[in-house]
Amino acid sequence: MKITFLGTGTSQGVPVIGCDCSVCTSPDAKDKRLRVSVLLEIGDKTIVIDSGPDFRYQMLRAGVKRLDAILFTHEHKDHIAGLDDVRAFNYFQQQAMEVYAHKRVQESLIREFYYAFASVKYPGVPLINLNEIKNSPFYVEGIEIIPVEVMHYKLPVFGFRIGDFSYITDAKTVSDEEKEKLKGSKVLVVNALQKEKHISHFTLEEAIAFAEEINADKTYFTHMSHRLGKHADITEELPDNIELAYDGLVLEME
Ligand SMILES: [Zn+2]
Ligand SMILES: [Zn+2]
Ligand SMILES: [Zn+2]
């Protein structure tokens, strides 16, 4: 399995429009963060988790020629806004895009992209095939995916475990039962927004405590705000087995 971080930023991305803070003006490429998404290449199958506003550019930047499925964590705009751009894959693959999402998330997709779900479709609209997922394991192209339900303040969000890789975004609290599903992961990805308290996201300190509790061989932080600080500065503060992810980071796993 090959994992490519397509985006590691929070909802506004980094830099933030109009911001001249030291992170937003940093010349370090690792301080440029598109909205959060990850590409999984497993055998000859290609899956992305979330298609936010930067989806089109992320597909171009990572050179993705074929996409088999999109898994959605939740319905916030920074995770779904780019779905319209599956049109290119529809055209080249001559089929609808397989989308996996909770029923509640599907309702948002149908509201946001109503034209793609109209009974009589205008030519050229995105072709999307919705697959409902619940909090139990499911298969995508023969690959087992285990959902992990985390809480984003009051909104349930799905993380996903695939083999020894676990990906959690937009978590603020996680029940003991759901944490159990993450145990034994070799690689854990989890959100770490900023140092200051936040109602719906782990702070840096909370993300470190979570990483230490799950105790994966390696943990990478994602969904970061410009307020977290510069990649190089925060990296120095982290324990050995925790790193900040950055856009373009590639991991290879068995
Ligand atoms: Zn988000
Ligand atoms: Zn800034
Ligand atoms: Zn969110």
Short mmCIF file of C-alpha atoms and ligand atoms in Angstrom, two decimals:
data_model
loop_
_atom_site.label_atom_id
_atom_site.label_comp_id
_atom_site.label_asym_id
_atom_site.label_seq_id
_atom_site.Cartn_x
_atom_site.Cartn_y
_atom_site.Cartn_z
CA MET A 1 0.00 0.00 0.00
CA LYS A 2 1.23 3.44 -0.95
CA ILE A 3 -0.17 6.43 0.92
CA THR A 4 0.13 9.98 -0.43
CA PHE A 5 -0.91 12.97 1.64
CA LEU A 6 -2.80 15.14 -0.85
CA GLY A 7 -3.65 17.83 1.67
CA THR A 8 -2.85 18.34 5.36
CA GLY A 9 -4.49 21.67 6.11
CA THR A 10 -7.58 22.65 8.05
CA SER A 11 -10.66 24.06 6.35
CA GLN A 12 -9.08 27.35 5.25
CA GLY A 13 -5.87 25.78 3.99
CA VAL A 14 -2.43 27.27 4.61
CA PRO A 15 -1.71 30.01 3.66
CA VAL A 16 -5.02 31.55 4.65
CA ILE A 17 -6.29 34.17 2.18
CA GLY A 18 -5.08 37.61 3.26
CA CYS A 19 -3.00 36.37 6.21
CA ASP A 20 0.59 37.56 6.58
CA CYS A 21 1.50 35.58 9.72
CA SER A 22 4.88 33.83 9.82
CA VAL A 23 3.37 30.46 8.84
CA CYS A 24 1.34 31.79 5.92
CA THR A 25 4.38 33.67 4.59
CA SER A 26 6.87 30.86 5.29
CA PRO A 27 9.00 29.92 2.27
CA ASP A 28 9.08 26.27 3.45
CA ALA A 29 7.02 24.10 1.06
CA LYS A 30 5.96 22.03 4.10
CA ASP A 31 4.05 25.07 5.36
CA LYS A 32 1.77 25.05 2.29
CA ARG A 33 -1.23 22.91 3.10
CA LEU A 34 -4.19 22.13 0.86
CA ARG A 35 -7.42 20.92 2.41
CA VAL A 36 -7.19 17.48 4.00
CA SER A 37 -7.23 14.36 1.84
CA VAL A 38 -5.20 11.21 1.37
CA LEU A 39 -4.62 8.92 -1.61
CA LEU A 40 -4.35 5.16 -1.09
CA GLU A 41 -2.89 2.92 -3.77
CA ILE A 42 -3.44 -0.73 -2.94
CA GLY A 43 -2.37 -3.16 -5.64
CA ASP A 44 -3.88 -1.67 -8.79
CA LYS A 45 -6.72 0.03 -6.88
CA THR A 46 -6.83 3.72 -6.08
CA ILE A 47 -8.97 5.26 -3.36
CA VAL A 48 -9.12 8.75 -1.89
CA ILE A 49 -10.50 9.72 1.49
CA ASP A 50 -12.52 12.96 1.07
CA SER A 51 -12.67 15.27 -1.95
CA GLY A 52 -12.40 18.79 -0.59
CA PRO A 53 -12.17 22.09 -2.47
CA ASP A 54 -8.64 21.28 -3.69
CA PHE A 55 -9.55 17.87 -5.15
CA ARG A 56 -8.95 18.82 -8.79
CA TYR A 57 -5.50 20.25 -8.14
CA GLN A 58 -4.63 17.36 -5.84
CA MET A 59 -5.45 14.83 -8.56
CA LEU A 60 -3.31 16.78 -11.03
CA ARG A 61 -0.44 17.28 -8.59
CA ALA A 62 -0.33 13.59 -7.63
CA GLY A 63 -0.75 12.49 -11.26
CA VAL A 64 -3.80 10.34 -10.51
CA LYS A 65 -4.97 8.79 -13.79
CA ARG A 66 -7.55 6.40 -12.43
CA LEU A 67 -9.69 6.53 -9.32
CA ASP A 68 -11.78 3.60 -8.11
CA ALA A 69 -13.58 5.11 -5.12
CA ILE A 70 -13.99 8.02 -2.73
CA LEU A 71 -14.62 7.43 0.99
CA PHE A 72 -16.15 10.29 2.94
CA THR A 73 -15.40 10.99 6.59
CA HIS A 74 -18.18 13.58 7.01
CA GLU A 75 -20.08 16.29 5.19
CA HIS A 76 -18.18 19.47 6.06
CA LYS A 77 -17.38 21.58 3.04
CA ASP A 78 -13.61 21.20 3.34
CA HIS A 79 -14.14 17.43 2.85
CA ILE A 80 -16.74 17.31 0.06
CA ALA A 81 -16.58 20.52 -2.02
CA GLY A 82 -14.51 19.09 -4.88
CA LEU A 83 -16.74 16.14 -5.75
CA ASP A 84 -17.94 17.76 -8.99
CA ASP A 85 -14.50 17.14 -10.50
CA VAL A 86 -14.99 13.37 -10.66
CA ARG A 87 -16.31 14.22 -14.14
CA ALA A 88 -12.85 13.64 -15.62
CA PHE A 89 -12.70 10.14 -14.13
CA ASN A 90 -16.27 9.49 -15.32
CA TYR A 91 -15.17 10.38 -18.83
CA PHE A 92 -11.94 8.40 -18.96
CA GLN A 93 -13.22 5.38 -17.04
CA GLN A 94 -16.67 5.46 -18.71
CA GLN A 95 -18.41 4.79 -15.42
CA ALA A 96 -19.89 6.46 -12.36
CA MET A 97 -17.61 7.17 -9.40
CA GLU A 98 -18.18 4.82 -6.47
CA VAL A 99 -18.74 6.94 -3.37
CA TYR A 100 -18.90 5.47 0.14
CA ALA A 101 -20.59 7.56 2.80
CA HIS A 102 -22.89 7.44 5.79
CA LYS A 103 -26.58 8.06 5.02
CA ARG A 104 -26.41 11.50 6.67
CA VAL A 105 -23.39 12.44 4.56
CA GLN A 106 -25.17 11.22 1.42
CA GLU A 107 -28.05 13.60 2.17
CA SER A 108 -25.57 16.48 2.18
CA LEU A 109 -24.01 15.32 -1.08
CA ILE A 110 -27.47 15.16 -2.68
CA ARG A 111 -28.23 18.68 -1.43
CA GLU A 112 -24.89 20.18 -2.50
CA PHE A 113 -24.66 18.42 -5.86
CA TYR A 114 -28.40 18.14 -6.58
CA TYR A 115 -27.86 18.28 -10.35
CA ALA A 116 -25.83 15.06 -10.24
CA PHE A 117 -28.75 13.25 -8.67
CA ALA A 118 -31.57 14.69 -10.79
CA SER A 119 -33.81 12.09 -12.42
CA VAL A 120 -33.20 13.70 -15.81
CA LYS A 121 -29.55 14.71 -15.86
CA TYR A 122 -28.11 17.57 -17.86
CA PRO A 123 -25.34 16.19 -20.11
CA GLY A 124 -21.90 16.32 -18.54
CA VAL A 125 -22.91 16.34 -14.88
CA PRO A 126 -20.83 14.17 -12.51
CA LEU A 127 -21.88 10.52 -12.35
CA ILE A 128 -21.89 9.30 -8.78
CA ASN A 129 -22.92 5.94 -7.38
CA LEU A 130 -23.67 6.21 -3.67
CA ASN A 131 -22.85 3.29 -1.40
CA GLU A 132 -24.11 3.49 2.16
CA ILE A 133 -21.69 2.68 4.96
CA LYS A 134 -22.45 2.11 8.62
CA ASN A 135 -20.13 1.58 11.52
CA SER A 136 -19.16 -1.91 10.45
CA PRO A 137 -16.51 -3.26 8.07
CA PHE A 138 -17.15 -3.07 4.33
CA TYR A 139 -15.27 -3.87 1.13
CA VAL A 140 -14.18 -1.57 -1.67
CA GLU A 141 -12.84 -3.43 -4.72
CA GLY A 142 -12.08 -6.39 -2.45
CA ILE A 143 -10.23 -4.25 0.12
CA GLU A 144 -11.53 -4.44 3.68
CA ILE A 145 -12.20 -1.06 5.28
CA ILE A 146 -13.01 -0.76 8.97
CA PRO A 147 -14.84 2.45 9.92
CA VAL A 148 -13.90 4.03 13.23
CA GLU A 149 -16.48 6.46 14.58
CA VAL A 150 -15.05 9.56 16.24
CA MET A 151 -16.84 12.64 17.53
CA HIS A 152 -16.31 16.08 15.99
CA TYR A 153 -17.97 17.97 18.86
CA LYS A 154 -21.51 16.55 18.34
CA LEU A 155 -21.08 15.25 14.80
CA PRO A 156 -20.09 11.61 14.27
CA VAL A 157 -17.25 11.30 11.73
CA PHE A 158 -15.78 8.16 10.20
CA GLY A 159 -12.11 7.41 10.38
CA PHE A 160 -10.97 4.35 8.46
CA ARG A 161 -8.61 1.47 9.18
CA ILE A 162 -7.19 -0.41 6.20
CA GLY A 163 -4.81 -3.17 7.24
CA ASP A 164 -2.30 -1.58 9.60
CA PHE A 165 -3.01 1.95 8.39
CA SER A 166 -5.51 4.08 10.33
CA TYR A 167 -6.71 7.52 9.30
CA ILE A 168 -8.65 9.81 11.62
CA THR A 169 -9.58 13.40 10.87
CA ASP A 170 -11.77 16.01 12.58
CA ALA A 171 -11.85 14.17 15.91
CA LYS A 172 -12.36 15.79 19.28
CA THR A 173 -13.32 12.74 21.31
CA VAL A 174 -13.11 9.00 20.68
CA SER A 175 -14.84 6.31 22.74
CA ASP A 176 -12.81 3.48 24.25
CA GLU A 177 -14.65 1.00 22.04
CA GLU A 178 -13.62 2.84 18.87
CA LYS A 179 -10.05 3.31 20.11
CA GLU A 180 -9.78 -0.48 20.35
CA LYS A 181 -10.18 -0.70 16.56
CA LEU A 182 -7.06 1.43 16.15
CA LYS A 183 -4.83 -0.60 18.44
CA GLY A 184 -2.03 -2.45 16.68
CA SER A 185 -1.92 0.01 13.77
CA LYS A 186 1.57 0.46 12.35
CA VAL A 187 0.72 3.92 11.02
CA LEU A 188 -1.85 6.25 12.55
CA VAL A 189 -2.84 9.57 11.00
CA VAL A 190 -4.77 11.93 13.26
CA ASN A 191 -5.86 15.57 13.24
CA ALA A 192 -3.96 18.19 15.26
CA LEU A 193 -5.40 21.65 14.66
CA GLN A 194 -3.49 24.12 16.81
CA LYS A 195 -2.20 24.63 20.33
CA GLU A 196 -5.16 26.65 21.59
CA LYS A 197 -8.32 24.89 22.74
CA HIS A 198 -10.95 24.17 20.09
CA ILE A 199 -14.50 22.91 20.49
CA SER A 200 -14.45 20.33 17.70
CA HIS A 201 -10.81 19.42 16.97
CA PHE A 202 -7.93 17.87 18.89
CA THR A 203 -5.33 20.41 19.97
CA LEU A 204 -1.67 19.49 19.51
CA GLU A 205 -1.50 18.32 23.12
CA GLU A 206 -4.66 16.21 22.78
CA ALA A 207 -3.40 14.68 19.53
CA ILE A 208 -0.09 13.74 21.18
CA ALA A 209 -1.93 12.13 24.11
CA PHE A 210 -4.16 10.24 21.66
CA ALA A 211 -1.16 9.07 19.63
CA GLU A 212 0.58 7.87 22.79
CA GLU A 213 -2.52 5.98 23.87
CA ILE A 214 -2.98 4.22 20.52
CA ASN A 215 0.79 3.69 20.35
CA ALA A 216 1.19 3.01 16.63
CA ASP A 217 4.78 2.53 15.44
CA LYS A 218 4.47 5.92 13.77
CA THR A 219 1.87 8.69 14.00
CA TYR A 220 1.43 11.56 11.54
CA PHE A 221 -0.59 14.68 12.26
CA THR A 222 -2.86 16.29 9.69
CA HIS A 223 -5.69 18.88 9.33
CA MET A 224 -3.41 21.60 10.65
CA SER A 225 -4.15 25.30 10.99
CA HIS A 226 -1.72 28.15 10.31
CA ARG A 227 -2.07 28.77 14.06
CA LEU A 228 -0.27 25.52 14.86
CA GLY A 229 3.08 27.00 13.84
CA LYS A 230 5.73 26.23 11.27
CA HIS A 231 6.44 22.62 10.31
CA ALA A 232 10.11 22.94 11.28
CA ASP A 233 9.39 24.48 14.71
CA ILE A 234 6.65 22.04 15.75
CA THR A 235 8.67 19.05 14.53
CA GLU A 236 11.28 19.82 17.19
CA GLU A 237 8.67 19.64 19.94
CA LEU A 238 7.33 16.20 19.02
CA PRO A 239 8.22 12.77 20.43
CA ASP A 240 10.36 10.54 18.16
CA ASN A 241 7.52 8.43 16.78
CA ILE A 242 5.27 11.39 15.90
CA GLU A 243 5.69 13.63 12.87
CA LEU A 244 3.72 16.33 11.16
CA ALA A 245 2.50 15.15 7.78
CA TYR A 246 2.92 17.54 4.89
CA ASP A 247 1.45 17.77 1.40
CA GLY A 248 3.18 15.31 -0.91
CA LEU A 249 4.48 13.04 1.88
CA VAL A 250 4.46 9.43 0.63
CA LEU A 251 4.49 6.35 2.88
CA GLU A 252 4.95 2.79 1.70
CA MET A 253 3.51 -0.02 3.79
CA GLU A 254 3.33 -3.80 3.42
ZN ZN B 1 -12.30 19.36 8.36
ZN ZN B 2 -1.60 32.83 8.75
ZN ZN B 3 -15.25 18.91 9.96
#
